[in-house]
PDB file of C-alpha atoms in Angstrom:
ATOM      1  CA  MET A 107     -15.654  10.174 -33.591  1.00 78.00           C
ATOM      2  CA  ILE A 108     -12.181   8.703 -33.141  1.00 87.00           C
ATOM      3  CA  THR A 109     -11.100   7.630 -36.626  1.00 88.00           C
ATOM      4  CA  ALA A 110      -8.376   5.155 -37.518  1.00 80.00           C
ATOM      5  CA  SER A 111      -6.573   7.970 -39.309  1.00 81.00           C
ATOM      6  CA  LEU A 112      -6.525  10.092 -36.138  1.00 87.00           C
ATOM      7  CA  VAL A 113      -5.226   7.160 -34.091  1.00 85.00           C
ATOM      8  CA  ASN A 114      -2.506   6.592 -36.673  1.00 77.00           C
ATOM      9  CA  ASP A 115      -1.507  10.285 -36.572  1.00 83.00           C
ATOM     10  CA  LEU A 116      -1.106  10.128 -32.804  1.00 84.00           C
ATOM     11  CA  ARG A 117       0.842   6.896 -33.052  1.00 77.00           C
ATOM     12  CA  LYS A 118       3.275   8.488 -35.531  1.00 70.00           C
ATOM     13  CA  LYS A 119       3.610  11.553 -33.305  1.00 74.00           C
ATOM     14  CA  THR A 120       4.283   9.661 -30.065  1.00 74.00           C
ATOM     15  CA  ASN A 121       5.403   6.145 -31.114  1.00 69.00           C
ATOM     16  CA  ALA A 122       2.923   4.821 -28.543  1.00 74.00           C
ATOM     17  CA  GLY A 123       0.807   1.690 -29.066  1.00 75.00           C
ATOM     18  CA  MET A 124      -2.384   1.777 -31.092  1.00 77.00           C
ATOM     19  CA  MET A 125      -4.679   0.984 -28.156  1.00 83.00           C
ATOM     20  CA  ASP A 126      -2.918   3.554 -25.961  1.00 83.00           C
ATOM     21  CA  CYS A 127      -3.443   6.180 -28.663  1.00 86.00           C
ATOM     22  CA  LYS A 128      -7.101   5.288 -29.078  1.00 88.00           C
ATOM     23  CA  ARG A 129      -7.772   5.492 -25.336  1.00 89.00           C
ATOM     24  CA  ALA A 130      -5.935   8.819 -25.049  1.00 90.00           C
ATOM     25  CA  LEU A 131      -7.959  10.289 -27.900  1.00 93.00           C
ATOM     26  CA  GLU A 132     -11.189   9.066 -26.342  1.00 92.00           C
ATOM     27  CA  GLU A 133     -10.237  10.704 -23.025  1.00 92.00           C
ATOM     28  CA  THR A 134      -9.442  14.004 -24.742  1.00 92.00           C
ATOM     29  CA  GLN A 135     -12.441  13.995 -27.131  1.00 91.00           C
ATOM     30  CA  GLY A 136     -10.197  13.660 -30.181  1.00 92.00           C
ATOM     31  CA  ASP A 137      -7.784  16.504 -29.372  1.00 91.00           C
ATOM     32  CA  LEU A 138      -4.492  15.330 -30.899  1.00 89.00           C
ATOM     33  CA  GLU A 139      -2.208  17.636 -28.888  1.00 88.00           C
ATOM     34  CA  ALA A 140      -4.023  16.970 -25.624  1.00 89.00           C
ATOM     35  CA  ALA A 141      -3.847  13.230 -26.268  1.00 89.00           C
ATOM     36  CA  ALA A 142      -0.083  13.428 -26.919  1.00 84.00           C
ATOM     37  CA  LYS A 143       0.322  15.367 -23.646  1.00 83.00           C
ATOM     38  CA  LEU A 144      -1.756  12.763 -21.793  1.00 85.00           C
ATOM     39  CA  LEU A 145       0.429   9.946 -23.114  1.00 83.00           C
ATOM     40  CA  ARG A 146       3.543  11.776 -21.918  1.00 75.00           C
ATOM     41  CA  GLU A 147       1.971  12.281 -18.501  1.00 74.00           C
ATOM     42  CA  LYS A 148       1.217   8.570 -18.279  1.00 74.00           C
ATOM     43  CA  GLY A 149       4.793   7.712 -19.201  1.00 69.00           C
ATOM     44  CA  ILE A 150       3.792   5.815 -22.329  1.00 67.00           C
ATOM     45  CA  VAL A 151       5.772   8.025 -24.710  1.00 61.00           C
ATOM     46  CA  LYS A 152       8.758   7.776 -22.387  1.00 51.00           C
ATOM     47  CA  ALA A 153       8.355   4.021 -22.483  1.00 52.00           C
ATOM     48  CA  SER A 154       8.438   3.966 -26.253  1.00 52.00           C
ATOM     49  CA  SER A 155      11.762   5.809 -26.231  1.00 54.00           C
ATOM     50  CA  LYS A 156      13.277   2.871 -24.339  1.00 59.00           C
ATOM     51  CA  ALA A 157      12.599   0.535 -27.252  1.00 58.00           C
ATOM     52  CA  ASP A 158      16.059   1.006 -28.741  1.00 57.00           C
ATOM     53  CA  ARG A 159      17.879  -0.140 -25.618  1.00 65.00           C
ATOM     54  CA  ALA A 160      19.319  -3.635 -25.588  1.00 68.00           C
ATOM     55  CA  ALA A 161      17.140  -6.257 -23.890  1.00 77.00           C
ATOM     56  CA  ASN A 162      19.174  -9.428 -23.544  1.00 86.00           C
ATOM     57  CA  GLU A 163      18.088 -10.619 -20.105  1.00 95.00           C
ATOM     58  CA  GLY A 164      14.681 -12.059 -19.294  1.00 96.00           C
ATOM     59  CA  ILE A 165      12.923 -15.402 -19.090  1.00 97.00           C
ATOM     60  CA  ILE A 166      12.257 -18.355 -21.360  1.00 98.00           C
ATOM     61  CA  THR A 167       9.238 -20.384 -20.279  1.00 98.00           C
ATOM     62  CA  ALA A 168       6.941 -23.076 -21.637  1.00 98.00           C
ATOM     63  CA  ARG A 169       3.439 -24.401 -21.226  1.00 98.00           C
ATOM     64  CA  LEU A 170       1.840 -27.706 -22.215  1.00 98.00           C
ATOM     65  CA  SER A 171      -1.800 -28.558 -22.720  1.00 97.00           C
ATOM     66  CA  GLU A 172      -3.390 -30.988 -20.268  1.00 95.00           C
ATOM     67  CA  ASN A 173      -3.520 -33.767 -22.853  1.00 95.00           C
ATOM     68  CA  GLY A 174       0.146 -33.347 -23.797  1.00 95.00           C
ATOM     69  CA  LYS A 175      -0.720 -32.760 -27.446  1.00 96.00           C
ATOM     70  CA  SER A 176       0.151 -29.063 -27.610  1.00 98.00           C
ATOM     71  CA  GLY A 177       2.884 -26.875 -26.201  1.00 98.00           C
ATOM     72  CA  ILE A 178       4.369 -23.416 -26.448  1.00 98.00           C
ATOM     73  CA  LEU A 179       7.805 -21.950 -25.817  1.00 98.00           C
ATOM     74  CA  LEU A 180       8.320 -18.225 -25.443  1.00 98.00           C
ATOM     75  CA  GLU A 181      10.979 -15.682 -24.534  1.00 98.00           C
ATOM     76  CA  VAL A 182      10.360 -12.265 -23.007  1.00 97.00           C
ATOM     77  CA  ASN A 183      13.386 -10.015 -22.604  1.00 95.00           C
ATOM     78  CA  CYS A 184      14.299  -7.140 -20.325  1.00 94.00           C
ATOM     79  CA  GLU A 185      17.491  -5.144 -19.872  1.00 93.00           C
ATOM     80  CA  THR A 186      18.817  -6.351 -16.518  1.00 93.00           C
ATOM     81  CA  ASP A 187      19.050  -9.541 -14.532  1.00 92.00           C
ATOM     82  CA  PHE A 188      17.598  -7.623 -11.592  1.00 93.00           C
ATOM     83  CA  VAL A 189      14.280  -7.146 -13.408  1.00 94.00           C
ATOM     84  CA  SER A 190      14.299 -10.703 -14.778  1.00 95.00           C
ATOM     85  CA  ARG A 191      14.362 -12.026 -11.197  1.00 94.00           C
ATOM     86  CA  ASN A 192      11.660  -9.621 -10.009  1.00 93.00           C
ATOM     87  CA  ASP A 193       8.384 -11.285  -8.959  1.00 95.00           C
ATOM     88  CA  ASN A 194       6.371  -8.689 -10.856  1.00 95.00           C
ATOM     89  CA  PHE A 195       8.143  -9.392 -14.142  1.00 96.00           C
ATOM     90  CA  GLN A 196       8.054 -13.153 -13.643  1.00 97.00           C
ATOM     91  CA  GLY A 197       4.359 -13.016 -12.838  1.00 97.00           C
ATOM     92  CA  PHE A 198       3.766 -11.005 -16.003  1.00 97.00           C
ATOM     93  CA  VAL A 199       5.586 -13.565 -18.163  1.00 98.00           C
ATOM     94  CA  ASN A 200       3.842 -16.486 -16.480  1.00 98.00           C
ATOM     95  CA  GLY A 201       0.469 -14.836 -17.033  1.00 98.00           C
ATOM     96  CA  LEU A 202       1.344 -14.291 -20.681  1.00 98.00           C
ATOM     97  CA  ALA A 203       2.311 -17.953 -21.065  1.00 98.00           C
ATOM     98  CA  ASP A 204      -0.940 -19.108 -19.435  1.00 98.00           C
ATOM     99  CA  THR A 205      -2.907 -16.899 -21.806  1.00 98.00           C
ATOM    100  CA  LEU A 206      -1.105 -18.055 -24.924  1.00 98.00           C
ATOM    101  CA  ILE A 207      -1.359 -21.803 -24.258  1.00 98.00           C
ATOM    102  CA  ALA A 208      -5.132 -21.300 -24.021  1.00 98.00           C
ATOM    103  CA  SER A 209      -5.134 -19.499 -27.382  1.00 97.00           C
ATOM    104  CA  SER A 210      -4.650 -20.869 -30.864  1.00 96.00           C
ATOM    105  CA  ALA A 211      -1.813 -18.478 -31.779  1.00 98.00           C
ATOM    106  CA  ALA A 212       0.502 -20.414 -34.079  1.00 97.00           C
ATOM    107  CA  ASP A 213       3.361 -17.936 -34.380  1.00 96.00           C
ATOM    108  CA  LEU A 214       4.801 -14.756 -32.865  1.00 95.00           C
ATOM    109  CA  GLU A 215       2.781 -12.443 -35.094  1.00 95.00           C
ATOM    110  CA  ALA A 216      -0.476 -14.086 -34.062  1.00 97.00           C
ATOM    111  CA  ALA A 217       0.595 -14.233 -30.405  1.00 97.00           C
ATOM    112  CA  GLN A 218       1.177 -10.458 -30.386  1.00 96.00           C
ATOM    113  CA  GLN A 219      -2.517  -9.942 -31.184  1.00 96.00           C
ATOM    114  CA  VAL A 220      -3.943 -12.224 -28.484  1.00 98.00           C
ATOM    115  CA  SER A 221      -5.851 -10.325 -25.787  1.00 98.00           C
ATOM    116  CA  PHE A 222      -3.885 -10.165 -22.523  1.00 98.00           C
ATOM    117  CA  GLN A 223      -4.832  -7.983 -19.571  1.00 96.00           C
ATOM    118  CA  GLY A 224      -7.422  -6.191 -21.672  1.00 95.00           C
ATOM    119  CA  SER A 225      -5.300  -5.354 -24.725  1.00 95.00           C
ATOM    120  CA  PRO A 226      -3.388  -7.141 -27.480  1.00 96.00           C
ATOM    121  CA  VAL A 227      -0.145  -8.632 -26.138  1.00 97.00           C
ATOM    122  CA  GLU A 228       1.883  -6.164 -28.219  1.00 94.00           C
ATOM    123  CA  GLU A 229       0.242  -3.208 -26.482  1.00 93.00           C
ATOM    124  CA  THR A 230       0.286  -4.799 -23.026  1.00 95.00           C
ATOM    125  CA  VAL A 231       4.041  -5.329 -23.265  1.00 94.00           C
ATOM    126  CA  LYS A 232       4.534  -1.680 -24.223  1.00 90.00           C
ATOM    127  CA  ALA A 233       2.470  -0.563 -21.240  1.00 91.00           C
ATOM    128  CA  LYS A 234       4.560  -2.780 -18.978  1.00 93.00           C
ATOM    129  CA  ILE A 235       7.696  -0.931 -20.114  1.00 89.00           C
ATOM    130  CA  ALA A 236       6.468   2.222 -18.391  1.00 83.00           C
ATOM    131  CA  GLU A 237       5.814   0.257 -15.205  1.00 87.00           C
ATOM    132  CA  VAL A 238       9.181  -1.511 -14.903  1.00 87.00           C
ATOM    133  CA  GLY A 239      11.285   1.301 -16.385  1.00 85.00           C
ATOM    134  CA  GLU A 240      13.158  -0.953 -18.786  1.00 89.00           C
ATOM    135  CA  ASN A 241      12.810  -1.982 -22.395  1.00 89.00           C
ATOM    136  CA  LEU A 242      10.827  -5.229 -22.680  1.00 93.00           C
ATOM    137  CA  GLN A 243      10.530  -7.375 -25.779  1.00 92.00           C
ATOM    138  CA  PHE A 244       8.340 -10.367 -26.492  1.00 95.00           C
ATOM    139  CA  ARG A 245      11.041 -11.751 -28.755  1.00 93.00           C
ATOM    140  CA  LYS A 246      10.306 -15.403 -29.511  1.00 97.00           C
ATOM    141  CA  TYR A 247       7.324 -17.714 -29.562  1.00 98.00           C
ATOM    142  CA  VAL A 248       6.631 -21.117 -31.051  1.00 98.00           C
ATOM    143  CA  ARG A 249       3.709 -23.523 -30.774  1.00 98.00           C
ATOM    144  CA  PHE A 250       3.657 -27.253 -31.490  1.00 98.00           C
ATOM    145  CA  ASP A 251       0.417 -29.192 -31.971  1.00 97.00           C
ATOM    146  CA  ALA A 252       1.003 -32.933 -32.254  1.00 95.00           C
ATOM    147  CA  THR A 253       0.369 -34.215 -35.765  1.00 91.00           C
ATOM    148  CA  GLY A 254      -0.332 -37.827 -34.747  1.00 92.00           C
ATOM    149  CA  GLU A 255       0.210 -40.241 -31.893  1.00 96.00           C
ATOM    150  CA  GLY A 256       2.884 -39.211 -29.437  1.00 96.00           C
ATOM    151  CA  ALA A 257       3.354 -36.115 -27.322  1.00 97.00           C
ATOM    152  CA  VAL A 258       4.709 -32.599 -27.097  1.00 98.00           C
ATOM    153  CA  SER A 259       7.023 -31.879 -24.174  1.00 98.00           C
ATOM    154  CA  SER A 260       9.260 -29.101 -22.874  1.00 98.00           C
ATOM    155  CA  TYR A 261      12.240 -28.440 -20.660  1.00 98.00           C
ATOM    156  CA  ILE A 262      13.436 -25.212 -19.064  1.00 98.00           C
ATOM    157  CA  HIS A 263      17.093 -25.089 -17.985  1.00 95.00           C
ATOM    158  CA  MET A 264      19.029 -22.730 -15.726  1.00 92.00           C
ATOM    159  CA  GLY A 265      15.977 -20.936 -14.388  1.00 91.00           C
ATOM    160  CA  GLY A 266      14.782 -19.818 -17.795  1.00 96.00           C
ATOM    161  CA  LYS A 267      18.076 -19.236 -19.625  1.00 96.00           C
ATOM    162  CA  VAL A 268      17.499 -22.145 -22.023  1.00 97.00           C
ATOM    163  CA  GLY A 269      14.243 -23.685 -23.189  1.00 98.00           C
ATOM    164  CA  VAL A 270      13.348 -26.681 -25.347  1.00 98.00           C
ATOM    165  CA  LEU A 271      10.115 -27.767 -27.017  1.00 98.00           C
ATOM    166  CA  ILE A 272       9.903 -31.158 -28.731  1.00 98.00           C
ATOM    167  CA  GLU A 273       7.380 -33.372 -30.483  1.00 98.00           C
ATOM    168  CA  VAL A 274       8.053 -37.115 -30.267  1.00 98.00           C
ATOM    169  CA  GLY A 275       5.905 -39.401 -32.370  1.00 98.00           C
ATOM    170  CA  ALA A 276       4.768 -42.966 -31.722  1.00 98.00           C
ATOM    171  CA  GLY A 277       2.815 -45.560 -33.668  1.00 97.00           C
ATOM    172  CA  ASN A 278       0.483 -46.543 -30.830  1.00 96.00           C
ATOM    173  CA  ALA A 279      -1.734 -44.202 -28.826  1.00 94.00           C
ATOM    174  CA  GLU A 280      -0.952 -45.875 -25.507  1.00 96.00           C
ATOM    175  CA  THR A 281       2.836 -45.511 -25.840  1.00 97.00           C
ATOM    176  CA  ALA A 282       2.872 -41.848 -24.828  1.00 96.00           C
ATOM    177  CA  SER A 283       1.402 -42.692 -21.418  1.00 95.00           C
ATOM    178  CA  THR A 284       4.170 -45.160 -20.481  1.00 97.00           C
ATOM    179  CA  ALA A 285       6.946 -44.323 -18.018  1.00 97.00           C
ATOM    180  CA  GLY A 286       9.565 -45.438 -20.549  1.00 97.00           C
ATOM    181  CA  PHE A 287       8.311 -42.990 -23.161  1.00 98.00           C
ATOM    182  CA  ARG A 288       8.179 -40.110 -20.692  1.00 97.00           C
ATOM    183  CA  GLU A 289      11.705 -40.881 -19.519  1.00 97.00           C
ATOM    184  CA  LEU A 290      12.971 -40.924 -23.105  1.00 98.00           C
ATOM    185  CA  VAL A 291      11.350 -37.585 -23.923  1.00 98.00           C
ATOM    186  CA  LYS A 292      12.871 -36.020 -20.816  1.00 97.00           C
ATOM    187  CA  ASP A 293      16.304 -37.312 -21.821  1.00 98.00           C
ATOM    188  CA  LEU A 294      15.880 -35.935 -25.336  1.00 98.00           C
ATOM    189  CA  THR A 295      15.017 -32.449 -24.078  1.00 98.00           C
ATOM    190  CA  LEU A 296      17.989 -32.517 -21.695  1.00 98.00           C
ATOM    191  CA  HIS A 297      20.227 -33.508 -24.601  1.00 98.00           C
ATOM    192  CA  ILE A 298      18.956 -30.674 -26.805  1.00 98.00           C
ATOM    193  CA  ALA A 299      19.486 -28.128 -24.024  1.00 98.00           C
ATOM    194  CA  ALA A 300      23.076 -29.324 -23.490  1.00 97.00           C
ATOM    195  CA  ALA A 301      24.179 -30.140 -27.051  1.00 97.00           C
ATOM    196  CA  ALA A 302      22.377 -27.338 -28.944  1.00 97.00           C
ATOM    197  CA  PRO A 303      21.984 -29.215 -32.247  1.00 97.00           C
ATOM    198  CA  ARG A 304      21.718 -27.048 -35.366  1.00 96.00           C
ATOM    199  CA  GLY A 305      18.933 -29.119 -36.877  1.00 97.00           C
ATOM    200  CA  LEU A 306      17.055 -32.392 -36.676  1.00 98.00           C
ATOM    201  CA  SER A 307      18.804 -34.035 -39.654  1.00 97.00           C
ATOM    202  CA  ARG A 308      21.190 -33.168 -42.482  1.00 96.00           C
ATOM    203  CA  GLU A 309      18.341 -31.704 -44.522  1.00 96.00           C
ATOM    204  CA  ASP A 310      17.874 -29.026 -41.864  1.00 95.00           C
ATOM    205  CA  ILE A 311      21.411 -27.656 -42.149  1.00 95.00           C
ATOM    206  CA  PRO A 312      21.437 -24.782 -44.703  1.00 93.00           C
ATOM    207  CA  ALA A 313      23.531 -25.455 -47.806  1.00 94.00           C
ATOM    208  CA  ASP A 314      25.483 -22.217 -47.322  1.00 94.00           C
ATOM    209  CA  VAL A 315      26.493 -23.308 -43.820  1.00 93.00           C
ATOM    210  CA  VAL A 316      27.775 -26.635 -45.161  1.00 94.00           C
ATOM    211  CA  GLU A 317      29.648 -24.903 -47.988  1.00 93.00           C
ATOM    212  CA  ALA A 318      31.236 -22.475 -45.521  1.00 92.00           C
ATOM    213  CA  GLU A 319      32.528 -25.427 -43.508  1.00 92.00           C
ATOM    214  CA  LYS A 320      33.967 -26.996 -46.653  1.00 92.00           C
ATOM    215  CA  GLU A 321      35.792 -23.769 -47.502  1.00 92.00           C
ATOM    216  CA  ILE A 322      37.323 -23.684 -44.040  1.00 91.00           C
ATOM    217  CA  PHE A 323      38.534 -27.267 -44.459  1.00 91.00           C
ATOM    218  CA  ARG A 324      39.918 -26.517 -47.933  1.00 88.00           C
ATOM    219  CA  ALA A 325      41.847 -23.541 -46.554  1.00 89.00           C
ATOM    220  CA  GLN A 326      43.280 -25.704 -43.785  1.00 90.00           C
ATOM    221  CA  LEU A 327      44.469 -28.291 -46.316  1.00 90.00           C
ATOM    222  CA  ALA A 328      45.647 -25.852 -48.997  1.00 86.00           C
ATOM    223  CA  ASP A 329      49.323 -26.190 -48.080  1.00 86.00           C
ATOM    224  CA  SER A 330      49.240 -29.886 -47.267  1.00 88.00           C
ATOM    225  CA  GLY A 331      50.699 -30.921 -50.607  1.00 89.00           C
ATOM    226  CA  LYS A 332      48.082 -33.642 -50.979  1.00 90.00           C
ATOM    227  CA  PRO A 333      46.470 -34.353 -54.395  1.00 91.00           C
ATOM    228  CA  ALA A 334      43.112 -32.664 -55.044  1.00 88.00           C
ATOM    229  CA  ASN A 335      41.169 -35.936 -54.976  1.00 92.00           C
ATOM    230  CA  ILE A 336      42.662 -36.860 -51.592  1.00 93.00           C
ATOM    231  CA  ILE A 337      41.817 -33.415 -50.231  1.00 92.00           C
ATOM    232  CA  GLU A 338      38.197 -33.823 -51.368  1.00 91.00           C
ATOM    233  CA  ASN A 339      38.008 -37.223 -49.680  1.00 94.00           C
ATOM    234  CA  ILE A 340      39.338 -35.711 -46.466  1.00 94.00           C
ATOM    235  CA  ILE A 341      36.807 -32.895 -46.709  1.00 94.00           C
ATOM    236  CA  THR A 342      34.000 -35.416 -47.197  1.00 94.00           C
ATOM    237  CA  GLY A 343      35.091 -37.132 -43.998  1.00 95.00           C
ATOM    238  CA  LYS A 344      35.263 -33.851 -42.106  1.00 95.00           C
ATOM    239  CA  ILE A 345      31.817 -32.854 -43.314  1.00 96.00           C
ATOM    240  CA  GLY A 346      30.496 -36.197 -42.121  1.00 95.00           C
ATOM    241  CA  LYS A 347      31.918 -35.427 -38.673  1.00 95.00           C
ATOM    242  CA  PHE A 348      30.428 -31.939 -38.840  1.00 95.00           C
ATOM    243  CA  PHE A 349      26.984 -33.442 -39.490  1.00 96.00           C
ATOM    244  CA  ALA A 350      27.454 -35.928 -36.650  1.00 96.00           C
ATOM    245  CA  GLU A 351      28.194 -33.045 -34.297  1.00 95.00           C
ATOM    246  CA  SER A 352      25.455 -30.738 -35.630  1.00 96.00           C
ATOM    247  CA  CYS A 353      22.438 -32.937 -36.452  1.00 98.00           C
ATOM    248  CA  PHE A 354      20.320 -34.026 -33.509  1.00 98.00           C
ATOM    249  CA  LEU A 355      19.620 -37.534 -34.801  1.00 98.00           C
ATOM    250  CA  GLU A 356      23.326 -38.179 -35.443  1.00 98.00           C
ATOM    251  CA  GLN A 357      24.707 -36.685 -32.241  1.00 98.00           C
ATOM    252  CA  GLY A 358      26.042 -38.917 -29.507  1.00 97.00           C
ATOM    253  CA  PHE A 359      23.571 -38.979 -26.607  1.00 98.00           C
ATOM    254  CA  VAL A 360      24.923 -36.799 -23.775  1.00 97.00           C
ATOM    255  CA  LYS A 361      24.440 -39.587 -21.227  1.00 96.00           C
ATOM    256  CA  ASP A 362      26.078 -42.168 -23.518  1.00 97.00           C
ATOM    257  CA  PRO A 363      28.195 -40.504 -26.249  1.00 96.00           C
ATOM    258  CA  ASP A 364      28.793 -43.837 -27.997  1.00 97.00           C
ATOM    259  CA  THR A 365      25.065 -44.137 -28.736  1.00 98.00           C
ATOM    260  CA  SER A 366      23.557 -41.803 -31.329  1.00 98.00           C
ATOM    261  CA  ILE A 367      20.083 -40.342 -30.838  1.00 98.00           C
ATOM    262  CA  ASN A 368      18.912 -42.453 -33.779  1.00 98.00           C
ATOM    263  CA  LYS A 369      20.135 -45.607 -32.027  1.00 98.00           C
ATOM    264  CA  LEU A 370      18.597 -44.475 -28.753  1.00 98.00           C
ATOM    265  CA  LEU A 371      15.205 -44.044 -30.424  1.00 98.00           C
ATOM    266  CA  GLU A 372      15.515 -47.446 -32.068  1.00 98.00           C
ATOM    267  CA  ALA A 373      16.431 -49.180 -28.809  1.00 98.00           C
ATOM    268  CA  LYS A 374      13.684 -47.503 -26.802  1.00 98.00           C
ATOM    269  CA  GLY A 375      11.188 -48.282 -29.557  1.00 98.00           C
ATOM    270  CA  LYS A 376      12.037 -51.995 -29.350  1.00 98.00           C
ATOM    271  CA  GLU A 377      11.708 -51.860 -25.567  1.00 97.00           C
ATOM    272  CA  LEU A 378       8.241 -50.310 -25.841  1.00 98.00           C
ATOM    273  CA  GLY A 379       7.158 -52.360 -28.859  1.00 98.00           C
ATOM    274  CA  ASP A 380       6.667 -49.311 -31.011  1.00 98.00           C
ATOM    275  CA  THR A 381       8.351 -47.085 -33.589  1.00 98.00           C
ATOM    276  CA  LEU A 382       9.458 -43.751 -32.139  1.00 98.00           C
ATOM    277  CA  THR A 383      10.430 -40.638 -34.071  1.00 98.00           C
ATOM    278  CA  VAL A 384      11.369 -37.078 -33.247  1.00 98.00           C
ATOM    279  CA  ARG A 385       9.194 -34.972 -35.514  1.00 98.00           C
ATOM    280  CA  ARG A 386      10.594 -31.564 -34.584  1.00 98.00           C
ATOM    281  CA  PHE A 387      12.195 -29.534 -31.836  1.00 98.00           C
ATOM    282  CA  VAL A 388      13.206 -25.980 -31.060  1.00 98.00           C
ATOM    283  CA  ARG A 389      15.760 -24.627 -28.611  1.00 98.00           C
ATOM    284  CA  PHE A 390      15.798 -21.053 -27.285  1.00 98.00           C
ATOM    285  CA  GLY A 391      18.876 -19.556 -25.664  1.00 96.00           C
ATOM    286  CA  LEU A 392      18.255 -16.320 -23.776  1.00 95.00           C
ATOM    287  CA  GLY A 393      19.163 -13.308 -25.897  1.00 87.00           C
ATOM    288  CA  GLU A 394      20.405 -15.398 -28.816  1.00 88.00           C
TER     289      GLU A 394
END
């Protein structure tokens, strides 16, 4: 009988995946040393040793459900651009994305346990390392399920170097099917890819980040000779500009910098006879 304890002992000995260890033990009738040798022969132990090498290339890709109410964004990394452009690697990532959009995995931890090519994703990725000869990492994954009327959409830029997932809400069910709504959502994803906002609104910017900006401004004004109250007023103004540059809803739209995203949403909402909101978004940059 192959016990969990025996599988764990082999995993500690070889650093191979749990399913690989279990299969090796089954093939060797529970002989720990023979199973370790088998894993080395298969290249799985060698693959595990690659796990410390930097993997900053790869692909970001997305999938949407047919009804436009759910979407996923994921990043799988490899070591070289050569592998990232290889059909085998791209097919592997595309297959993974197809599998995950059909699952209910809500986060990376859950996604790692989804069955893909006969094993949990975590183990399948490790097995793929031996095949391609490079360290691979399933680094990022996010899933959006629409919380009301509206739609989830995505955008992949630069052949998979940047990816965006967004949920845009509406008051009326029919709004999401209009050409005007679809055009707006496309523009919003393009903006996020280009402008890389730090958060949706001011509440999403961590307090320590804001305080760090204030300290930089204070240091810049330390020798200005201005009274303390004037300096604080200047800092307040600079922080306001910082928010305008960092918060998605306050940023100037890339196609019309004089119009903020908030104003764009308001104008498009009036055009469509609805109230439009951006509920959330995420932006992945390859290797970031």
